[in-house]
Structure formats: structure tokens, C-alpha cells
């Protein structure tokens, strides 16, 4: 029991600290400025649940995946996201420049699935996933580590959703899209450098 609790606390603390400045928090924040908060949160926490299970159950197998392949897929996905955000952010006409707080009117399921896909891809090979796998190997408590890691990811996602909602209500949507597109482009370039 003491080992399980220690594994849980360690996983929560490490993953929470690793994820605060990470791309997954930024991606969640960006998605919240684009879509309604609730479907984004549902999609994100579902992606984190799957990734936590993968990391805890198959921690050692993750290291067998080719790093270049993982980095290439992540670069491609962030590149596509950057293109879409920048295209939409710069295609707005000047009449809508003062528009603030508008989120895309898309069905719940579409926003949740988009959020799930973005965060699921972004988490592959991420520091938190590797940390979860390592902590699982260290303590031999996959359930406690997986739960601790997932709850830490949910806490970070909650913070990102709250911040995203505040930004969406105060900044013009096209500026948020431009900044988000630029951030996604930087993440794509960083991931691409890991391919070569």
C-alpha cells in the first residue's frame, strides 16, 4: 500500500511539473480558444487516459518505436495544424478584426475528437509519457502510476482550458489563430529536427 501511494504521488508530481511548460498544455489552450471548453476538455482527458495506460502498461515497448518515426508524425500533425490555423487567421477580412470570444460552432463530438487526436499525437514520445513508463518500471505499480500520471495531465488540461477561456473572451479570434499557428509551426520544426 505504501509503495502504491508513493508511486501515485511521484507520478502525479513529476508529470504535473513536466507538463506545465509543455506543448500539450499549449495545444489544449489553443484548442479551447477555437472550440467550446467542455468538448475540448473531454477529448483531451480521454487522450491523456489512453496515453497514460499505454505508458504504464507498455513503458518499455515505447522505447522500441523508432524515434524518427514518432518525431516525423508529430512534425506532420503540428505542421498541418499550423497551416490550418495560419490560413484561417490570415484569411479573415478586416471587418471581423474586432471579433472576440467567438469559438467555432461545431458539434460536440467533432471538437472532442479533434482535441483527442491532437493531444493523442502530441503525447507520443513526450517527456511525461517516458516519465510514466520509467516510474512504472521503478515502482512496479502500473495502476497507481497510470492513475497519478493521468490525474496530473487532467489538472494541467484544466488549467489550460481555464486560461484558454479567458483569452478567448478578450483577444480577437484571428490573432489567437495567428499566434497559435506560429506556435504549432515552431513545434513542427522542433519535431522535424529530431527526424534528421
Tab-separated table of C-alpha atoms in Angstrom:
chain	number	residue	atom	x	y	z
A	1	UNK	CA	0.000	0.000	0.000
A	2	UNK	CA	2.799	2.429	0.870
A	3	UNK	CA	4.571	1.648	-2.416
A	4	UNK	CA	1.377	2.283	-4.408
A	5	UNK	CA	0.825	5.613	-2.686
A	6	UNK	CA	4.437	6.652	-3.212
A	7	UNK	CA	4.227	5.616	-6.888
A	8	UNK	CA	0.986	7.598	-7.302
A	9	UNK	CA	2.395	10.750	-5.654
A	10	UNK	CA	5.660	10.511	-7.587
A	11	UNK	CA	3.862	10.073	-10.908
A	12	UNK	CA	1.471	12.947	-10.205
A	13	UNK	CA	4.226	15.351	-9.115
A	14	UNK	CA	6.658	14.513	-11.921
A	15	UNK	CA	4.077	14.548	-14.721
A	16	UNK	CA	2.430	17.743	-13.454
A	17	UNK	CA	5.760	19.585	-13.387
A	18	UNK	CA	6.860	18.201	-16.761
A	19	UNK	CA	3.574	19.114	-18.483
A	20	UNK	CA	3.159	22.698	-17.244
A	21	UNK	CA	5.534	24.226	-19.800
A	22	UNK	CA	4.922	21.520	-22.419
A	23	UNK	CA	3.396	21.628	-25.897
A	24	UNK	CA	0.377	19.633	-24.759
A	25	UNK	CA	-0.674	22.418	-22.404
A	26	UNK	CA	-0.245	24.957	-25.205
A	27	UNK	CA	-2.204	22.742	-27.599
A	28	UNK	CA	-5.046	22.407	-25.072
A	29	UNK	CA	-5.063	26.155	-24.517
A	30	UNK	CA	-5.185	26.784	-28.278
A	31	UNK	CA	-7.987	24.266	-28.812
A	32	UNK	CA	-10.016	25.962	-26.069
A	33	UNK	CA	-9.748	29.299	-27.851
A	34	UNK	CA	-11.011	27.608	-31.011
A	35	UNK	CA	-13.793	25.358	-29.667
A	36	UNK	CA	-16.104	25.265	-26.659
A	37	UNK	CA	-14.314	24.319	-23.456
A	38	UNK	CA	-16.295	21.239	-22.448
A	39	UNK	CA	-15.761	19.127	-25.619
A	40	UNK	CA	-12.079	20.116	-25.671
A	41	UNK	CA	-11.669	19.020	-22.058
A	42	UNK	CA	-13.456	15.707	-22.703
A	43	UNK	CA	-11.324	14.971	-25.778
A	44	UNK	CA	-8.102	15.938	-24.045
A	45	UNK	CA	-8.677	13.905	-20.886
A	46	UNK	CA	-9.694	10.885	-22.992
A	47	UNK	CA	-6.441	11.187	-24.975
A	48	UNK	CA	-4.481	11.513	-21.749
A	49	UNK	CA	-6.222	8.426	-20.326
A	50	UNK	CA	-5.244	6.329	-23.333
A	51	UNK	CA	-1.686	7.653	-23.296
A	52	UNK	CA	-1.326	7.033	-19.554
A	53	UNK	CA	-2.488	3.446	-19.990
A	54	UNK	CA	-0.090	2.954	-22.887
A	55	UNK	CA	2.798	4.437	-20.918
A	56	UNK	CA	2.106	2.456	-17.752
A	57	UNK	CA	1.357	-0.845	-19.464
A	58	UNK	CA	3.941	-0.764	-22.230
A	59	UNK	CA	6.588	1.601	-20.888
A	60	UNK	CA	9.475	-0.466	-22.104
A	61	UNK	CA	7.861	-1.083	-25.513
A	62	UNK	CA	7.628	2.666	-26.220
A	63	UNK	CA	11.379	2.858	-26.346
A	64	UNK	CA	11.317	0.284	-29.167
A	65	UNK	CA	9.435	2.626	-31.511
A	66	UNK	CA	11.761	4.404	-33.912
A	67	UNK	CA	12.315	7.919	-32.563
A	68	UNK	CA	12.462	9.344	-36.067
A	69	UNK	CA	9.108	7.892	-37.000
A	70	UNK	CA	7.432	9.316	-33.900
A	71	UNK	CA	9.068	12.716	-34.457
A	72	UNK	CA	8.055	12.696	-38.133
A	73	UNK	CA	4.403	12.018	-37.374
A	74	UNK	CA	4.349	14.688	-34.665
A	75	UNK	CA	6.012	17.187	-37.037
A	76	UNK	CA	3.463	16.423	-39.755
A	77	UNK	CA	0.488	16.802	-37.432
A	78	UNK	CA	1.720	20.064	-35.940
A	79	UNK	CA	2.594	21.301	-39.448
A	80	UNK	CA	-0.942	20.614	-40.662
A	81	UNK	CA	-2.357	22.315	-37.573
A	82	UNK	CA	-0.105	25.345	-38.129
A	83	UNK	CA	-1.163	25.602	-41.769
A	84	UNK	CA	-4.852	25.421	-40.933
A	85	UNK	CA	-4.636	27.948	-38.085
A	86	UNK	CA	-2.497	30.418	-40.033
A	87	UNK	CA	-4.646	30.105	-43.153
A	88	UNK	CA	-7.803	30.833	-41.179
A	89	UNK	CA	-6.160	33.564	-39.081
A	90	UNK	CA	-4.912	35.463	-42.104
A	91	UNK	CA	-7.948	34.909	-44.317
A	92	UNK	CA	-10.235	36.967	-42.107
A	93	UNK	CA	-11.267	40.273	-43.554
A	94	UNK	CA	-10.718	43.496	-41.663
A	95	UNK	CA	-14.430	43.853	-40.849
A	96	UNK	CA	-14.186	40.939	-38.454
A	97	UNK	CA	-10.954	42.166	-36.855
A	98	UNK	CA	-12.755	43.256	-33.713
A	99	UNK	CA	-14.418	39.883	-33.197
A	100	UNK	CA	-13.546	38.477	-29.783
A	101	UNK	CA	-14.539	35.428	-27.850
A	102	UNK	CA	-16.028	33.595	-30.801
A	103	UNK	CA	-15.459	29.903	-30.745
A	104	UNK	CA	-16.156	27.702	-33.710
A	105	UNK	CA	-19.739	26.443	-33.853
A	106	UNK	CA	-19.005	22.768	-34.379
A	107	UNK	CA	-20.728	19.733	-32.922
A	108	UNK	CA	-19.545	18.482	-29.531
A	109	UNK	CA	-18.263	15.202	-30.976
A	110	UNK	CA	-16.183	16.938	-33.659
A	111	UNK	CA	-14.478	19.287	-31.200
A	112	UNK	CA	-13.881	16.405	-28.766
A	113	UNK	CA	-12.455	14.128	-31.495
A	114	UNK	CA	-10.233	16.903	-32.836
A	115	UNK	CA	-8.939	17.584	-29.333
A	116	UNK	CA	-8.424	13.874	-28.735
A	117	UNK	CA	-6.472	13.470	-31.985
A	118	UNK	CA	-4.218	16.471	-31.458
A	119	UNK	CA	-3.321	15.579	-27.879
A	120	UNK	CA	-3.063	11.854	-28.542
A	121	UNK	CA	-0.488	12.509	-31.280
A	122	UNK	CA	1.337	15.172	-29.289
A	123	UNK	CA	1.826	12.870	-26.304
A	124	UNK	CA	3.645	10.114	-28.217
A	125	UNK	CA	7.223	10.037	-27.020
A	126	UNK	CA	6.564	13.034	-24.782
A	127	UNK	CA	8.548	13.547	-21.591
A	128	UNK	CA	5.511	12.788	-19.431
A	129	UNK	CA	4.901	9.514	-21.238
A	130	UNK	CA	8.526	8.488	-20.828
A	131	UNK	CA	8.454	9.573	-17.178
A	132	UNK	CA	5.329	7.499	-16.607
A	133	UNK	CA	6.988	4.472	-18.171
A	134	UNK	CA	10.125	4.992	-16.077
A	135	UNK	CA	8.222	5.437	-12.823
A	136	UNK	CA	6.225	2.285	-13.611
A	137	UNK	CA	9.464	0.367	-14.115
A	138	UNK	CA	10.877	1.800	-10.885
A	139	UNK	CA	7.931	1.026	-8.587
A	140	UNK	CA	6.254	-1.863	-10.400
A	141	UNK	CA	2.841	-0.308	-9.733
A	142	UNK	CA	1.324	0.392	-13.180
A	143	UNK	CA	-2.177	1.176	-11.871
A	144	UNK	CA	-1.024	3.697	-9.273
A	145	UNK	CA	1.474	5.307	-11.671
A	146	UNK	CA	-1.025	5.421	-14.554
A	147	UNK	CA	-3.691	6.977	-12.338
A	148	UNK	CA	-1.272	9.523	-10.865
A	149	UNK	CA	0.018	10.494	-14.324
A	150	UNK	CA	-3.498	10.789	-15.741
A	151	UNK	CA	-4.736	12.954	-12.872
A	152	UNK	CA	-1.707	15.231	-13.303
A	153	UNK	CA	-2.473	15.555	-17.018
A	154	UNK	CA	-6.127	16.292	-16.241
A	155	UNK	CA	-5.067	19.026	-13.783
A	156	UNK	CA	-2.809	20.628	-16.399
A	157	UNK	CA	-5.557	20.361	-19.028
A	158	UNK	CA	-7.997	22.013	-16.621
A	159	UNK	CA	-5.615	24.930	-16.138
A	160	UNK	CA	-5.132	25.246	-19.898
A	161	UNK	CA	-8.883	25.211	-20.536
A	162	UNK	CA	-9.458	27.942	-17.927
A	163	UNK	CA	-6.697	30.131	-19.371
A	164	UNK	CA	-7.936	29.462	-22.910
A	165	UNK	CA	-11.462	30.535	-21.994
A	166	UNK	CA	-10.123	33.802	-20.554
A	167	UNK	CA	-8.060	34.501	-23.672
A	168	UNK	CA	-10.936	33.677	-25.993
A	169	UNK	CA	-13.084	36.296	-24.314
A	170	UNK	CA	-10.508	39.094	-24.516
A	171	UNK	CA	-8.494	38.731	-27.706
A	172	UNK	CA	-9.607	38.859	-31.345
A	173	UNK	CA	-10.007	35.337	-32.679
A	174	UNK	CA	-7.821	35.911	-35.733
A	175	UNK	CA	-4.888	36.998	-33.524
A	176	UNK	CA	-5.262	33.924	-31.364
A	177	UNK	CA	-5.245	31.779	-34.517
A	178	UNK	CA	-2.132	33.521	-35.837
A	179	UNK	CA	-0.213	33.119	-32.587
A	180	UNK	CA	-1.401	29.512	-32.215
A	181	UNK	CA	-0.428	28.736	-35.799
A	182	UNK	CA	3.030	30.169	-35.214
A	183	UNK	CA	3.434	28.120	-32.013
A	184	UNK	CA	2.313	24.968	-33.828
A	185	UNK	CA	4.790	25.734	-36.636
A	186	UNK	CA	7.612	26.038	-34.088
A	187	UNK	CA	6.615	22.676	-32.572
A	188	UNK	CA	6.580	21.154	-36.073
A	189	UNK	CA	10.086	22.472	-36.773
A	190	UNK	CA	11.371	21.199	-33.422
A	191	UNK	CA	9.922	17.746	-34.096
A	192	UNK	CA	11.294	17.821	-37.659
A	193	UNK	CA	14.806	18.492	-36.360
A	194	UNK	CA	14.527	15.262	-34.383
A	195	UNK	CA	13.805	13.344	-37.601
A	196	UNK	CA	17.122	14.326	-39.151
